[in-house]
Amino acid sequence: MGFTLNQFLLFPILRAKHWLASCSSLLLTVFLALPTWAQNNAETTVSEAPSNVEQPSVNLTPEKTAPDTQTQKLTLLSEAYQNKGLVSLNANGKSFPGLWHTDTSGTPLGAVLIFHDAGENANWPSTVAVLHQHLTLFGWATLSIELPDPVTPIPPERPPARPKKQVDAETPIEEPSQDKPNDASPKNDGGNTSTDDEAVETEVKARAKAAMDFLNEKGQFNIVFVGYGLGATRAARFLDGMENLQTGKLDKQLREANAKAVIARSVRALILIDARNTIPFSGNNQMIAEWLNDETLPVLDIYTGTHYLSRTEPQQRKKAIRKKQLQKYSQVHLNPPGQTSEEIEDRLAKRIRGFLNKHAKGVQLDGY
């Protein structure tokens, strides 16, 4: 009887435990199903949104623009050399900077107009600045002008991909017509670079003319051109287009002062340093030798071998000028093995000074 009573008493307890376990399982199932139900409900809500409502597009990629390197270069040059020989010149109604340093020796001999290389500026440390520092100690005033870089052509656009056509075995393949242009050929010629380059070189000529006017206003008429790299090519081109003979009051005073000092040309001599044979990206393919036509003009052609084109271009120039029989042209190689850049710069400055003293020493006139 006791066993039956105990069994009777334990039965509700066991039944309650079973009910609690079932409730726990049900709650756990509902809890685990909540995220899935919420996600499905959200997708249903989005899909039910009206299709004519445009979703705002957000462009997270910032727009890229090419930096204006020319303006940055001019700004840095103006900030660095304010009150240190910086002058403002004008060409075609636009101002541009130059660096002017007077003779500090007390015995003026003339002025040197310096054309810097592409990618450099009017006081580039290892080139133009060397002449500013050295030549002014020995009677030569120096003026370097800021020049624009040549225009780099825009690469042509890639032609669009043509879709492949499904060719039937029985359909004959159509040959392209000779009268119709090929659609796959690129239509972009890279921009009108010849026109852009012509505008740049016209600007170079205007700036060189403004520099000559500045030197004349300073009483400098015994002038020598010195050019580096592309600047040497530009100097030769500008010089070839100048009027050679001096006229007027200056020519008369020079004859009265000393017959040996009479200037028979606007520029007394030309010095080329690591010159380039052509102007890159230009419409014409004229070589620098075509702009050297004055048989009486002393020309010093120096190359250092630091540029890869120096392996071939100096020999090409020398060969072309030899055909023209320019007796006052000389070419010098200044890059012997084992020398540092400072030693080469010092030798270069001394070589230029010696050439100037031999071929371009001027005389001082009263009133200038």
CSV table of C-alpha atoms in Angstrom, one decimal:
chain,number,residue,atom,x,y,z
A,1,MET,CA,0.0,0.0,0.0
A,2,GLY,CA,2.9,2.4,0.7
A,3,PHE,CA,4.5,1.7,-2.6
A,4,THR,CA,1.3,2.5,-4.4
A,5,LEU,CA,0.8,5.7,-2.4
A,6,ASN,CA,4.3,6.9,-3.1
A,7,GLN,CA,3.9,6.2,-6.8
A,8,PHE,CA,0.6,8.1,-6.7
A,9,LEU,CA,2.3,11.1,-5.0
A,10,LEU,CA,5.4,11.1,-7.4
A,11,PHE,CA,3.3,11.0,-10.6
A,12,PRO,CA,2.2,14.7,-10.5
A,13,ILE,CA,5.7,15.8,-9.7
A,14,LEU,CA,7.1,13.9,-12.7
A,15,ARG,CA,4.4,15.3,-14.9
A,16,ALA,CA,5.2,18.8,-13.9
A,17,LYS,CA,8.8,18.4,-14.7
A,18,HIS,CA,7.9,17.1,-18.1
A,19,TRP,CA,5.7,20.1,-18.7
A,20,LEU,CA,8.4,22.5,-17.7
A,21,ALA,CA,10.9,20.9,-20.0
A,22,SER,CA,8.4,21.1,-22.9
A,23,CYS,CA,7.9,24.8,-22.2
A,24,SER,CA,11.6,25.5,-22.1
A,25,SER,CA,12.1,23.8,-25.4
A,26,LEU,CA,9.3,25.8,-27.0
A,27,LEU,CA,10.7,29.1,-25.6
A,28,LEU,CA,14.2,28.2,-26.9
A,29,THR,CA,12.8,27.5,-30.4
A,30,VAL,CA,10.9,30.8,-30.5
A,31,PHE,CA,14.0,32.7,-29.3
A,32,LEU,CA,16.2,31.2,-31.9
A,33,ALA,CA,13.7,31.9,-34.6
A,34,LEU,CA,13.4,35.6,-33.9
A,35,PRO,CA,16.6,36.8,-35.9
A,36,THR,CA,15.5,34.8,-38.9
A,37,TRP,CA,12.0,36.2,-38.7
A,38,ALA,CA,13.3,39.8,-38.3
A,39,GLN,CA,15.6,39.4,-41.4
A,40,ASN,CA,12.8,38.0,-43.5
A,41,ASN,CA,10.4,40.7,-42.4
A,42,ALA,CA,13.0,43.4,-43.3
A,43,GLU,CA,13.6,41.9,-46.8
A,44,THR,CA,9.9,41.8,-47.3
A,45,THR,CA,9.6,45.4,-46.3
A,46,VAL,CA,12.3,46.5,-48.7
A,47,SER,CA,11.0,44.5,-51.6
A,48,GLU,CA,7.6,46.1,-51.0
A,49,ALA,CA,9.0,49.6,-51.3
A,50,PRO,CA,7.9,51.5,-54.4
A,51,SER,CA,10.2,50.9,-57.4
A,52,ASN,CA,10.0,54.6,-58.6
A,53,VAL,CA,11.8,55.9,-55.5
A,54,GLU,CA,15.4,56.6,-56.3
A,55,GLN,CA,17.9,55.7,-53.6
A,56,PRO,CA,20.5,58.4,-53.0
A,57,SER,CA,23.9,57.4,-54.3
A,58,VAL,CA,27.0,58.3,-52.3
A,59,ASN,CA,30.3,58.7,-54.1
A,60,LEU,CA,33.0,57.8,-51.6
A,61,THR,CA,35.9,58.3,-54.1
A,62,PRO,CA,37.2,61.8,-54.1
A,63,GLU,CA,37.7,63.5,-57.4
A,64,LYS,CA,41.3,63.6,-58.5
A,65,THR,CA,42.8,66.6,-60.3
A,66,ALA,CA,46.3,67.0,-61.7
A,67,PRO,CA,48.4,69.4,-59.5
A,68,ASP,CA,49.4,72.7,-61.1
A,69,THR,CA,53.2,72.2,-60.9
A,70,GLN,CA,54.0,75.3,-62.8
A,71,THR,CA,52.2,77.6,-60.4
A,72,GLN,CA,53.6,75.7,-57.4
A,73,LYS,CA,57.1,76.2,-58.8
A,74,LEU,CA,56.6,79.9,-59.3
A,75,THR,CA,55.2,80.3,-55.8
A,76,LEU,CA,58.1,78.5,-54.2
A,77,LEU,CA,60.6,80.5,-56.2
A,78,SER,CA,59.1,83.8,-55.3
A,79,GLU,CA,59.0,82.9,-51.6
A,80,ALA,CA,62.5,81.6,-51.5
A,81,TYR,CA,64.2,84.5,-53.3
A,82,GLN,CA,62.3,87.5,-52.3
A,83,ASN,CA,64.8,90.3,-51.7
A,84,LYS,CA,67.5,88.0,-53.1
A,85,GLY,CA,67.8,89.1,-56.6
A,86,LEU,CA,64.2,88.3,-57.6
A,87,VAL,CA,62.9,90.5,-60.4
A,88,SER,CA,59.5,90.6,-62.2
A,89,LEU,CA,59.6,90.7,-66.0
A,90,ASN,CA,56.7,91.0,-68.4
A,91,ALA,CA,56.0,89.1,-71.6
A,92,ASN,CA,52.8,89.4,-73.6
A,93,GLY,CA,51.1,91.1,-70.7
A,94,LYS,CA,52.0,88.4,-68.2
A,95,SER,CA,54.5,88.7,-65.5
A,96,PHE,CA,57.1,86.0,-64.8
A,97,PRO,CA,60.1,85.9,-62.4
A,98,GLY,CA,63.8,86.1,-63.0
A,99,LEU,CA,66.9,86.2,-60.8
A,100,TRP,CA,69.3,89.1,-61.4
A,101,HIS,CA,72.8,89.3,-59.8
A,102,THR,CA,75.1,92.2,-60.5
A,103,ASP,CA,78.9,91.9,-60.8
A,104,THR,CA,80.6,92.1,-57.4
A,105,SER,CA,84.2,92.3,-58.7
A,106,GLY,CA,84.1,96.0,-59.5
A,107,THR,CA,85.4,95.4,-63.0
A,108,PRO,CA,82.2,94.6,-65.1
A,109,LEU,CA,82.8,92.6,-68.3
A,110,GLY,CA,79.2,91.9,-69.4
A,111,ALA,CA,76.1,89.9,-68.6
A,112,VAL,CA,75.1,86.2,-69.0
A,113,LEU,CA,71.5,85.3,-69.8
A,114,ILE,CA,70.8,81.8,-68.5
A,115,PHE,CA,68.2,79.4,-69.9
A,116,HIS,CA,67.4,76.5,-67.4
A,117,ASP,CA,66.6,72.9,-68.4
A,118,ALA,CA,63.1,71.4,-68.5
A,119,GLY,CA,61.8,70.5,-65.0
A,120,GLU,CA,64.2,72.9,-63.3
A,121,ASN,CA,63.9,76.5,-62.3
A,122,ALA,CA,65.7,79.8,-62.5
A,123,ASN,CA,68.0,78.9,-59.6
A,124,TRP,CA,68.4,75.2,-59.9
A,125,PRO,CA,71.1,74.1,-57.3
A,126,SER,CA,73.5,72.1,-59.4
A,127,THR,CA,73.3,74.1,-62.6
A,128,VAL,CA,72.0,77.7,-62.7
A,129,ALA,CA,72.9,78.5,-59.1
A,130,VAL,CA,76.5,77.5,-59.8
A,131,LEU,CA,76.9,80.2,-62.5
A,132,HIS,CA,75.1,82.8,-60.3
A,133,GLN,CA,77.6,82.2,-57.5
A,134,HIS,CA,80.8,81.9,-59.6
A,135,LEU,CA,80.5,84.3,-62.5
A,136,THR,CA,79.4,87.4,-60.5
A,137,LEU,CA,82.8,87.2,-58.6
A,138,PHE,CA,84.7,87.7,-61.9
A,139,GLY,CA,83.0,90.6,-63.7
A,140,TRP,CA,79.9,88.9,-65.1
A,141,ALA,CA,76.3,89.9,-64.1
A,142,THR,CA,73.8,87.1,-64.4
A,143,LEU,CA,70.1,86.9,-65.2
A,144,SER,CA,68.2,83.7,-65.3
A,145,ILE,CA,64.5,83.6,-66.3
A,146,GLU,CA,61.8,81.1,-65.5
A,147,LEU,CA,60.7,79.1,-68.6
A,148,PRO,CA,57.7,76.9,-69.1
A,149,ASP,CA,58.1,73.2,-69.5
A,150,PRO,CA,57.2,71.6,-72.9
A,151,VAL,CA,53.7,70.1,-73.3
A,152,THR,CA,53.5,66.4,-72.7
A,153,PRO,CA,51.1,64.7,-75.2
A,154,ILE,CA,48.0,63.0,-73.9
A,155,PRO,CA,48.0,59.3,-74.6
A,156,PRO,CA,45.3,58.1,-77.1
A,157,GLU,CA,42.2,56.5,-75.8
A,158,ARG,CA,41.9,52.8,-76.1
A,159,PRO,CA,39.3,51.7,-78.7
A,160,PRO,CA,36.1,50.1,-77.3
A,161,ALA,CA,35.9,46.3,-77.4
A,162,ARG,CA,33.8,45.1,-80.3
A,163,PRO,CA,31.2,42.4,-79.3
A,164,LYS,CA,31.8,39.0,-80.8
A,165,LYS,CA,29.2,38.0,-83.4
A,166,GLN,CA,27.7,34.5,-83.5
A,167,VAL,CA,28.6,33.3,-87.0
A,168,ASP,CA,26.4,30.8,-88.6
A,169,ALA,CA,28.1,28.0,-90.4
A,170,GLU,CA,26.0,28.8,-93.6
A,171,THR,CA,26.5,32.6,-93.3
A,172,PRO,CA,29.4,33.9,-95.4
A,173,ILE,CA,31.9,36.1,-93.5
A,174,GLU,CA,31.8,39.7,-94.6
A,175,GLU,CA,35.1,41.2,-95.5
A,176,PRO,CA,35.8,44.7,-94.2
A,177,SER,CA,35.3,47.4,-96.9
A,178,GLN,CA,38.3,49.3,-98.1
A,179,ASP,CA,36.2,52.5,-98.4
A,180,LYS,CA,35.0,52.6,-94.8
A,181,PRO,CA,37.2,53.4,-91.9
A,182,ASN,CA,37.9,50.8,-89.3
A,183,ASP,CA,35.7,51.5,-86.2
A,184,ALA,CA,38.3,49.8,-83.9
A,185,SER,CA,41.0,52.3,-84.8
A,186,PRO,CA,41.5,55.0,-82.1
A,187,LYS,CA,40.0,58.3,-83.0
A,188,ASN,CA,41.9,60.3,-80.4
A,189,ASP,CA,45.2,61.6,-81.7
A,190,GLY,CA,46.5,62.5,-78.3
A,191,GLY,CA,45.3,66.1,-78.5
A,192,ASN,CA,46.6,68.9,-80.7
A,193,THR,CA,50.1,68.8,-79.1
A,194,SER,CA,51.8,70.7,-82.0
A,195,THR,CA,49.6,73.7,-81.4
A,196,ASP,CA,50.1,73.6,-77.6
A,197,ASP,CA,53.9,73.2,-78.1
A,198,GLU,CA,54.0,76.1,-80.5
A,199,ALA,CA,52.2,78.3,-78.0
A,200,VAL,CA,54.7,77.3,-75.3
A,201,GLU,CA,57.7,78.0,-77.5
A,202,THR,CA,56.2,81.3,-78.5
A,203,GLU,CA,56.0,82.1,-74.8
A,204,VAL,CA,59.7,81.2,-74.4
A,205,LYS,CA,60.7,83.6,-77.2
A,206,ALA,CA,58.6,86.4,-75.6
A,207,ARG,CA,60.3,85.8,-72.2
A,208,ALA,CA,63.8,85.8,-73.8
A,209,LYS,CA,63.0,89.1,-75.6
A,210,ALA,CA,61.8,90.6,-72.3
A,211,ALA,CA,65.0,89.4,-70.6
A,212,MET,CA,67.1,91.1,-73.3
A,213,ASP,CA,65.2,94.4,-72.9
A,214,PHE,CA,65.8,94.1,-69.1
A,215,LEU,CA,69.5,93.8,-69.6
A,216,ASN,CA,69.6,96.7,-72.0
A,217,GLU,CA,67.8,98.8,-69.5
A,218,LYS,CA,70.5,97.9,-67.0
A,219,GLY,CA,73.1,99.1,-69.4
A,220,GLN,CA,74.2,95.6,-70.4
A,221,PHE,CA,74.9,95.2,-74.2
A,222,ASN,CA,77.7,92.7,-74.0
A,223,ILE,CA,75.6,89.6,-73.5
A,224,VAL,CA,76.3,85.9,-73.7
A,225,PHE,CA,73.7,83.1,-73.7
A,226,VAL,CA,74.2,80.0,-71.6
A,227,GLY,CA,71.7,77.2,-71.8
A,228,TYR,CA,71.3,73.9,-70.0
A,229,GLY,CA,69.6,70.9,-71.6
A,230,LEU,CA,66.4,72.0,-73.4
A,231,GLY,CA,67.3,75.6,-72.4
A,232,ALA,CA,70.4,75.3,-74.6
A,233,THR,CA,68.2,74.3,-77.6
A,234,ARG,CA,65.8,77.2,-76.9
A,235,ALA,CA,68.7,79.6,-76.6
A,236,ALA,CA,70.1,78.6,-80.0
A,237,ARG,CA,66.7,78.8,-81.6
A,238,PHE,CA,66.0,82.3,-80.1
A,239,LEU,CA,69.5,83.5,-81.1
A,240,ASP,CA,69.1,82.4,-84.7
A,241,GLY,CA,65.9,84.5,-85.0
A,242,MET,CA,67.5,87.7,-83.6
A,243,GLU,CA,68.7,90.7,-85.6
A,244,ASN,CA,72.5,90.3,-85.7
A,245,LEU,CA,73.8,93.9,-86.3
A,246,GLN,CA,73.6,96.5,-83.6
A,247,THR,CA,72.7,100.0,-84.8
A,248,GLY,CA,72.3,103.5,-83.5
A,249,LYS,CA,74.0,105.3,-80.6
A,250,LEU,CA,75.5,102.2,-79.0
A,251,ASP,CA,77.2,101.1,-82.1
A,252,LYS,CA,78.7,104.6,-82.7
A,253,GLN,CA,80.0,104.8,-79.1
A,254,LEU,CA,81.6,101.4,-79.4
A,255,ARG,CA,83.5,102.3,-82.5
A,256,GLU,CA,84.7,105.5,-80.9
A,257,ALA,CA,85.8,103.7,-77.7
A,258,ASN,CA,87.8,100.9,-79.2
A,259,ALA,CA,87.6,99.3,-82.6
A,260,LYS,CA,88.3,95.8,-81.1
A,261,ALA,CA,85.2,96.1,-78.9
A,262,VAL,CA,82.7,96.7,-81.7
A,263,ILE,CA,79.8,94.3,-81.3
A,264,ALA,CA,78.8,92.8,-84.6
A,265,ARG,CA,75.9,90.9,-83.1
A,266,SER,CA,73.3,91.2,-80.4
A,267,VAL,CA,74.8,88.3,-78.5
A,268,ARG,CA,78.6,87.8,-78.3
A,269,ALA,CA,78.7,84.1,-77.7
A,270,LEU,CA,76.7,81.0,-77.0
A,271,ILE,CA,77.4,78.3,-74.4
A,272,LEU,CA,75.6,74.9,-74.6
A,273,ILE,CA,75.7,72.6,-71.6
A,274,ASP,CA,74.3,69.0,-72.1
A,275,ALA,CA,72.2,70.4,-74.9
A,276,ARG,CA,69.3,68.4,-76.4
A,277,ASN,CA,69.3,68.1,-80.2
A,278,THR,CA,65.6,68.7,-80.6
A,279,ILE,CA,62.7,70.2,-78.7
A,280,PRO,CA,60.6,67.3,-77.5
A,281,PHE,CA,56.9,66.9,-78.3
A,282,SER,CA,57.2,69.6,-80.9
A,283,GLY,CA,55.6,69.7,-84.3
A,284,ASN,CA,58.9,70.5,-86.1
A,285,ASN,CA,61.9,68.1,-86.0
A,286,GLN,CA,64.6,70.7,-86.5
A,287,MET,CA,67.9,69.9,-84.8
A,288,ILE,CA,69.9,72.4,-82.8
A,289,ALA,CA,72.6,72.5,-85.5
A,290,GLU,CA,70.1,74.0,-87.9
A,291,TRP,CA,69.9,77.1,-85.7
A,292,LEU,CA,73.7,77.6,-85.6
A,293,ASN,CA,74.4,79.6,-88.7
A,294,ASP,CA,76.6,82.5,-87.7
A,295,GLU,CA,80.2,81.7,-88.8
A,296,THR,CA,81.6,84.4,-86.6
A,297,LEU,CA,79.7,83.4,-83.4
A,298,PRO,CA,81.9,81.6,-80.8
A,299,VAL,CA,80.0,78.5,-79.6
A,300,LEU,CA,81.2,76.3,-76.7
A,301,ASP,CA,79.4,72.9,-76.6
A,302,ILE,CA,80.0,71.2,-73.2
A,303,TYR,CA,78.6,67.8,-72.3
A,304,THR,CA,79.1,65.9,-69.0
A,305,GLY,CA,77.7,62.5,-69.9
A,306,THR,CA,75.2,62.6,-67.0
A,307,HIS,CA,72.2,62.2,-69.4
A,308,TYR,CA,71.6,59.0,-71.4
A,309,LEU,CA,71.3,61.0,-74.6
A,310,SER,CA,74.8,62.2,-74.2
A,311,ARG,CA,76.0,58.9,-75.6
A,312,THR,CA,74.8,59.8,-79.1
A,313,GLU,CA,73.6,63.5,-79.3
A,314,PRO,CA,77.0,65.3,-78.9
A,315,GLN,CA,78.5,63.3,-81.8
A,316,GLN,CA,75.4,64.0,-83.9
A,317,ARG,CA,75.8,67.7,-83.3
A,318,LYS,CA,79.5,67.7,-84.0
A,319,LYS,CA,79.0,65.9,-87.2
A,320,ALA,CA,76.3,68.2,-88.4
A,321,ILE,CA,78.2,71.4,-87.5
A,322,ARG,CA,81.4,70.1,-89.2
A,323,LYS,CA,79.4,69.9,-92.4
A,324,LYS,CA,78.5,73.6,-92.0
A,325,GLN,CA,82.2,74.4,-91.3
A,326,LEU,CA,81.6,76.7,-88.3
A,327,GLN,CA,85.2,77.5,-87.4
A,328,LYS,CA,84.4,79.0,-83.9
A,329,TYR,CA,82.5,76.0,-82.7
A,330,SER,CA,84.2,73.8,-80.1
A,331,GLN,CA,83.0,70.7,-78.1
A,332,VAL,CA,84.3,69.7,-74.7
A,333,HIS,CA,83.6,66.6,-72.6
A,334,LEU,CA,83.8,67.3,-68.8
A,335,ASN,CA,83.2,64.1,-67.0
A,336,PRO,CA,86.4,62.2,-66.4
A,337,PRO,CA,86.1,59.1,-64.2
A,338,GLY,CA,86.4,59.5,-60.5
A,339,GLN,CA,85.3,63.1,-60.1
A,340,THR,CA,82.6,64.2,-57.8
A,341,SER,CA,79.7,66.4,-58.9
A,342,GLU,CA,81.2,69.4,-56.9
A,343,GLU,CA,84.5,69.0,-58.8
A,344,ILE,CA,82.7,68.8,-62.1
A,345,GLU,CA,80.6,72.0,-61.3
A,346,ASP,CA,83.8,73.8,-60.3
A,347,ARG,CA,85.6,72.8,-63.5
A,348,LEU,CA,82.5,73.7,-65.5
A,349,ALA,CA,82.3,77.2,-64.0
A,350,LYS,CA,86.0,77.8,-64.7
A,351,ARG,CA,85.8,76.5,-68.2
A,352,ILE,CA,82.9,78.9,-68.9
A,353,ARG,CA,84.7,81.8,-67.4
A,354,GLY,CA,87.8,81.2,-69.4
A,355,PHE,CA,85.7,81.0,-72.6
A,356,LEU,CA,84.0,84.3,-71.8
A,357,ASN,CA,87.2,86.1,-71.1
A,358,LYS,CA,88.7,84.9,-74.4
A,359,HIS,CA,85.7,85.5,-76.7
A,360,ALA,CA,83.3,88.0,-75.0
A,361,LYS,CA,85.1,90.5,-72.8
A,362,GLY,CA,83.4,93.9,-73.2
A,363,VAL,CA,84.3,97.5,-72.4
A,364,GLN,CA,82.6,99.9,-70.0
A,365,LEU,CA,81.0,103.0,-71.7
A,366,ASP,CA,80.2,106.3,-70.1
A,367,GLY,CA,76.5,106.7,-69.6
A,368,TYR,CA,75.7,103.0,-69.3
